[in-house]
mmCIF file of C-alpha atoms in Angstrom:
data_model
loop_
_atom_site.group_PDB
_atom_site.id
_atom_site.type_symbol
_atom_site.label_atom_id
_atom_site.label_comp_id
_atom_site.label_asym_id
_atom_site.label_seq_id
_atom_site.Cartn_x
_atom_site.Cartn_y
_atom_site.Cartn_z
ATOM 1 C CA UNK B 48 24.895 9.514 -56.769
ATOM 2 C CA UNK B 49 27.910 7.470 -57.776
ATOM 3 C CA UNK B 50 29.587 8.636 -61.001
ATOM 4 C CA UNK B 51 27.120 11.536 -61.448
ATOM 5 C CA UNK B 52 28.010 14.957 -62.788
ATOM 6 C CA UNK B 53 26.912 16.637 -59.533
ATOM 7 C CA UNK B 54 29.445 14.516 -57.744
ATOM 8 C CA UNK B 55 32.315 15.858 -59.874
ATOM 9 C CA UNK B 56 32.881 18.865 -57.618
ATOM 10 C CA UNK B 57 33.379 16.603 -54.620
ATOM 11 C CA UNK B 58 35.692 14.431 -56.684
ATOM 12 C CA UNK B 59 37.781 17.396 -57.735
ATOM 13 C CA UNK B 60 38.327 18.264 -54.072
ATOM 14 C CA UNK B 61 38.817 14.654 -52.972
ATOM 15 C CA UNK B 62 39.555 12.167 -55.789
ATOM 16 C CA UNK B 63 39.536 9.230 -53.375
ATOM 17 C CA UNK B 64 35.912 9.981 -52.441
ATOM 18 C CA UNK B 65 34.489 8.097 -55.401
ATOM 19 C CA UNK B 66 36.802 5.173 -54.772
ATOM 20 C CA UNK B 67 35.626 4.989 -51.164
ATOM 21 C CA UNK B 68 31.917 5.316 -51.870
ATOM 22 C CA UNK B 69 31.726 2.206 -54.041
ATOM 23 C CA UNK B 70 30.356 -0.637 -51.948
ATOM 24 C CA UNK B 71 32.213 -3.536 -53.521
ATOM 25 C CA UNK B 72 30.416 -6.147 -51.426
ATOM 26 C CA UNK B 73 26.927 -4.983 -52.471
ATOM 27 C CA UNK B 74 25.055 -5.270 -55.727
ATOM 28 C CA UNK B 75 25.518 -2.139 -57.814
ATOM 29 C CA UNK B 76 22.540 -0.215 -59.096
ATOM 30 C CA UNK B 77 22.144 -0.544 -62.877
ATOM 31 C CA UNK B 78 23.263 3.059 -63.292
ATOM 32 C CA UNK B 79 26.418 2.378 -61.260
ATOM 33 C CA UNK B 80 27.191 -0.697 -63.337
ATOM 34 C CA UNK B 81 26.783 1.185 -66.638
ATOM 35 C CA UNK B 82 28.802 4.129 -65.358
ATOM 36 C CA UNK B 83 31.578 1.783 -64.259
ATOM 37 C CA UNK B 84 31.765 0.299 -67.744
ATOM 38 C CA UNK B 85 31.814 3.779 -69.282
ATOM 39 C CA UNK B 86 34.422 5.082 -66.837
ATOM 40 C CA UNK B 87 37.926 5.762 -68.040
ATOM 41 C CA UNK B 88 40.573 3.084 -67.985
ATOM 42 C CA UNK B 89 42.502 5.312 -65.598
ATOM 43 C CA UNK B 90 39.594 5.454 -63.141
ATOM 44 C CA UNK B 91 39.155 1.669 -63.183
ATOM 45 C CA UNK B 92 42.889 1.173 -62.672
ATOM 46 C CA UNK B 93 42.789 3.524 -59.669
ATOM 47 C CA UNK B 94 39.725 1.755 -58.293
ATOM 48 C CA UNK B 95 41.353 -1.653 -58.629
ATOM 49 C CA UNK B 96 44.626 -0.473 -57.094
ATOM 50 C CA UNK B 97 42.840 1.300 -54.246
ATOM 51 C CA UNK B 98 40.945 -1.857 -53.286
ATOM 52 C CA UNK B 99 43.971 -4.105 -53.775
ATOM 53 C CA UNK B 100 45.884 -1.932 -51.301
ATOM 54 C CA UNK B 101 42.969 -2.431 -48.886
ATOM 55 C CA UNK B 102 43.532 -6.194 -49.217
ATOM 56 C CA UNK B 103 40.504 -6.722 -51.462
ATOM 57 C CA UNK B 104 40.762 -9.241 -54.288
ATOM 58 C CA UNK B 105 38.326 -10.000 -57.087
ATOM 59 C CA UNK B 106 36.477 -12.563 -54.958
ATOM 60 C CA UNK B 107 35.702 -9.878 -52.371
ATOM 61 C CA UNK B 108 33.573 -7.965 -54.878
ATOM 62 C CA UNK B 109 29.866 -8.719 -55.250
ATOM 63 C CA UNK B 110 29.420 -11.096 -58.194
ATOM 64 C CA UNK B 111 27.749 -8.433 -60.374
ATOM 65 C CA UNK B 112 30.774 -6.184 -59.893
ATOM 66 C CA UNK B 113 33.006 -9.119 -60.842
ATOM 67 C CA UNK B 114 31.026 -9.477 -64.068
ATOM 68 C CA UNK B 115 31.558 -5.766 -64.746
ATOM 69 C CA UNK B 116 35.299 -6.177 -64.226
ATOM 70 C CA UNK B 117 35.341 -9.062 -66.705
ATOM 71 C CA UNK B 118 33.492 -7.041 -69.300
ATOM 72 C CA UNK B 119 35.717 -3.993 -68.834
ATOM 73 C CA UNK B 120 38.906 -6.027 -68.811
ATOM 74 C CA UNK B 121 37.986 -8.027 -71.895
ATOM 75 C CA UNK B 122 38.704 -4.849 -73.864
ATOM 76 C CA UNK B 123 41.822 -3.772 -71.974
ATOM 77 C CA UNK B 124 45.473 -4.737 -72.271
ATOM 78 C CA UNK B 125 46.260 -3.360 -68.796
ATOM 79 C CA UNK B 126 48.308 -5.702 -66.620
ATOM 80 C CA UNK B 127 45.778 -5.663 -63.789
ATOM 81 C CA UNK B 128 43.113 -6.778 -66.270
ATOM 82 C CA UNK B 129 45.089 -9.880 -67.168
ATOM 83 C CA UNK B 130 45.192 -10.715 -63.458
ATOM 84 C CA UNK B 131 41.455 -10.115 -63.092
ATOM 85 C CA UNK B 132 40.578 -12.358 -66.036
ATOM 86 C CA UNK B 133 42.838 -15.140 -64.743
ATOM 87 C CA UNK B 134 41.327 -14.887 -61.261
ATOM 88 C CA UNK B 135 37.809 -14.867 -62.713
ATOM 89 C CA UNK B 136 38.391 -18.266 -64.358
ATOM 90 C CA UNK B 137 38.733 -19.744 -60.872
ATOM 91 C CA UNK B 138 36.043 -17.674 -59.139
ATOM 92 C CA UNK B 139 33.585 -19.226 -56.682
ATOM 93 C CA UNK B 140 30.648 -18.160 -58.863
ATOM 94 C CA UNK B 141 30.233 -20.359 -61.914
ATOM 95 C CA UNK B 142 28.597 -17.573 -63.901
ATOM 96 C CA UNK B 143 31.732 -15.462 -63.371
ATOM 97 C CA UNK B 144 34.004 -18.339 -64.449
ATOM 98 C CA UNK B 145 31.893 -18.979 -67.543
ATOM 99 C CA UNK B 146 31.841 -15.335 -68.586
ATOM 100 C CA UNK B 147 35.606 -15.053 -68.158
ATOM 101 C CA UNK B 148 36.096 -18.102 -70.386
ATOM 102 C CA UNK B 149 33.878 -16.675 -73.128
ATOM 103 C CA UNK B 150 35.546 -13.267 -73.003
ATOM 104 C CA UNK B 151 39.038 -14.797 -73.154
ATOM 105 C CA UNK B 152 37.994 -16.980 -76.091
ATOM 106 C CA UNK B 153 36.709 -13.963 -77.987
ATOM 107 C CA UNK B 154 39.667 -11.783 -77.078
ATOM 108 C CA UNK B 155 42.209 -14.347 -78.272
ATOM 109 C CA UNK B 156 40.166 -15.825 -81.132
ATOM 110 C CA UNK B 157 42.326 -17.158 -83.928
ATOM 111 C CA UNK B 158 45.595 -16.442 -82.138
ATOM 112 C CA UNK B 159 46.497 -19.926 -80.905
ATOM 113 C CA UNK B 160 47.738 -18.217 -77.718
ATOM 114 C CA UNK B 161 49.450 -20.980 -75.738
ATOM 115 C CA UNK B 162 49.398 -19.209 -72.371
ATOM 116 C CA UNK B 163 45.652 -18.569 -72.487
ATOM 117 C CA UNK B 164 45.040 -22.061 -73.862
ATOM 118 C CA UNK B 165 46.865 -23.609 -70.911
ATOM 119 C CA UNK B 166 44.966 -21.379 -68.500
ATOM 120 C CA UNK B 167 41.569 -22.361 -69.953
ATOM 121 C CA UNK B 168 42.552 -26.037 -69.972
ATOM 122 C CA UNK B 169 43.552 -25.784 -66.316
ATOM 123 C CA UNK B 170 40.225 -24.076 -65.515
ATOM 124 C CA UNK B 171 38.388 -26.977 -67.171
ATOM 125 C CA UNK B 172 39.876 -29.281 -64.543
ATOM 126 C CA UNK B 173 38.090 -27.456 -61.722
ATOM 127 C CA UNK B 174 35.928 -30.067 -59.945
ATOM 128 C CA UNK B 175 33.338 -27.345 -59.256
ATOM 129 C CA UNK B 176 32.554 -27.398 -62.982
ATOM 130 C CA UNK B 177 30.901 -30.777 -62.467
ATOM 131 C CA UNK B 178 27.928 -31.916 -60.448
ATOM 132 C CA UNK B 179 27.274 -35.578 -59.843
ATOM 133 C CA UNK B 180 30.039 -36.419 -62.295
ATOM 134 C CA UNK B 181 28.305 -34.499 -65.093
ATOM 135 C CA UNK B 182 29.749 -31.336 -66.634
ATOM 136 C CA UNK B 183 27.981 -28.077 -65.961
ATOM 137 C CA UNK B 184 27.427 -25.468 -68.679
ATOM 138 C CA UNK B 185 30.794 -23.844 -68.040
ATOM 139 C CA UNK B 186 32.602 -26.820 -69.557
ATOM 140 C CA UNK B 187 30.979 -26.103 -72.931
ATOM 141 C CA UNK B 188 31.979 -22.460 -72.588
ATOM 142 C CA UNK B 189 35.568 -23.516 -71.954
ATOM 143 C CA UNK B 190 35.550 -25.856 -74.957
ATOM 144 C CA UNK B 191 34.069 -23.086 -77.095
ATOM 145 C CA UNK B 192 36.696 -20.584 -75.909
ATOM 146 C CA UNK B 193 39.499 -23.011 -76.690
ATOM 147 C CA UNK B 194 37.991 -23.726 -80.099
ATOM 148 C CA UNK B 195 37.848 -19.983 -80.774
ATOM 149 C CA UNK B 196 41.513 -19.531 -79.847
ATOM 150 C CA UNK B 197 42.495 -22.318 -82.198
ATOM 151 C CA UNK B 198 45.801 -23.984 -82.829
ATOM 152 C CA UNK B 199 46.980 -27.513 -82.157
ATOM 153 C CA UNK B 200 47.433 -27.038 -78.400
ATOM 154 C CA UNK B 201 43.886 -25.684 -78.027
ATOM 155 C CA UNK B 202 42.559 -28.513 -80.188
ATOM 156 C CA UNK B 203 44.259 -31.097 -77.958
ATOM 157 C CA UNK B 204 42.874 -29.337 -74.866
ATOM 158 C CA UNK B 205 39.362 -29.496 -76.360
ATOM 159 C CA UNK B 206 39.796 -33.188 -77.106
ATOM 160 C CA UNK B 207 41.031 -33.832 -73.564
ATOM 161 C CA UNK B 208 38.063 -32.036 -72.015
ATOM 162 C CA UNK B 209 35.574 -33.629 -74.427
ATOM 163 C CA UNK B 210 36.884 -37.130 -73.729
ATOM 164 C CA UNK B 211 35.519 -36.890 -70.181
ATOM 165 C CA UNK B 212 31.842 -36.809 -71.169
ATOM 166 C CA UNK B 213 29.737 -37.879 -74.156
ATOM 167 C CA UNK B 214 27.795 -34.605 -74.249
ATOM 168 C CA UNK B 215 31.045 -32.616 -74.358
ATOM 169 C CA UNK B 216 32.397 -34.937 -77.025
ATOM 170 C CA UNK B 217 29.304 -34.383 -79.153
ATOM 171 C CA UNK B 218 29.498 -30.634 -78.602
ATOM 172 C CA UNK B 219 33.157 -30.514 -79.583
ATOM 173 C CA UNK B 220 32.513 -32.591 -82.699
ATOM 174 C CA UNK B 221 29.842 -30.112 -83.793
ATOM 175 C CA UNK B 222 32.227 -27.208 -83.201
ATOM 176 C CA UNK B 223 35.072 -28.941 -85.040
ATOM 177 C CA UNK B 224 32.962 -29.037 -88.215
ATOM 178 C CA UNK B 225 33.145 -25.250 -88.437
#
């Protein structure tokens, strides 16, 4: 029902209807998820703004919706998307944090972007990225993202993260060869 052509007449009469029907705290149907990703940038901006005005932040969305926001925002230069990607790096769900790191690494690959490098390095310090003193998979994603961004600051960040664990050190050494 959501995003369907038959719904367009209702939307024309009440544009907020589609914004209100989305259950942000429930898992979207696969068709809803695909439609969201295919929706216009303008629609997503309205949806984000509408929910922000309702006091809803990224963490209030069901984790699958948060993944959709990351994917959509990885291709967008919109200001709200920068905020979403930053928030996603510190999300409660590790899979969301990891995906945000990968998408930021790809988006800024080869740029040496200092702001994003510092953000990823800060995210690597999250104690939730470790269990029993051992790094979880997200740490490798963060190292990879930093490696992709490149530059001396990113290289130092990788070395700092890798110095905390032998498996990360080995991983970084393999990446540094390329």
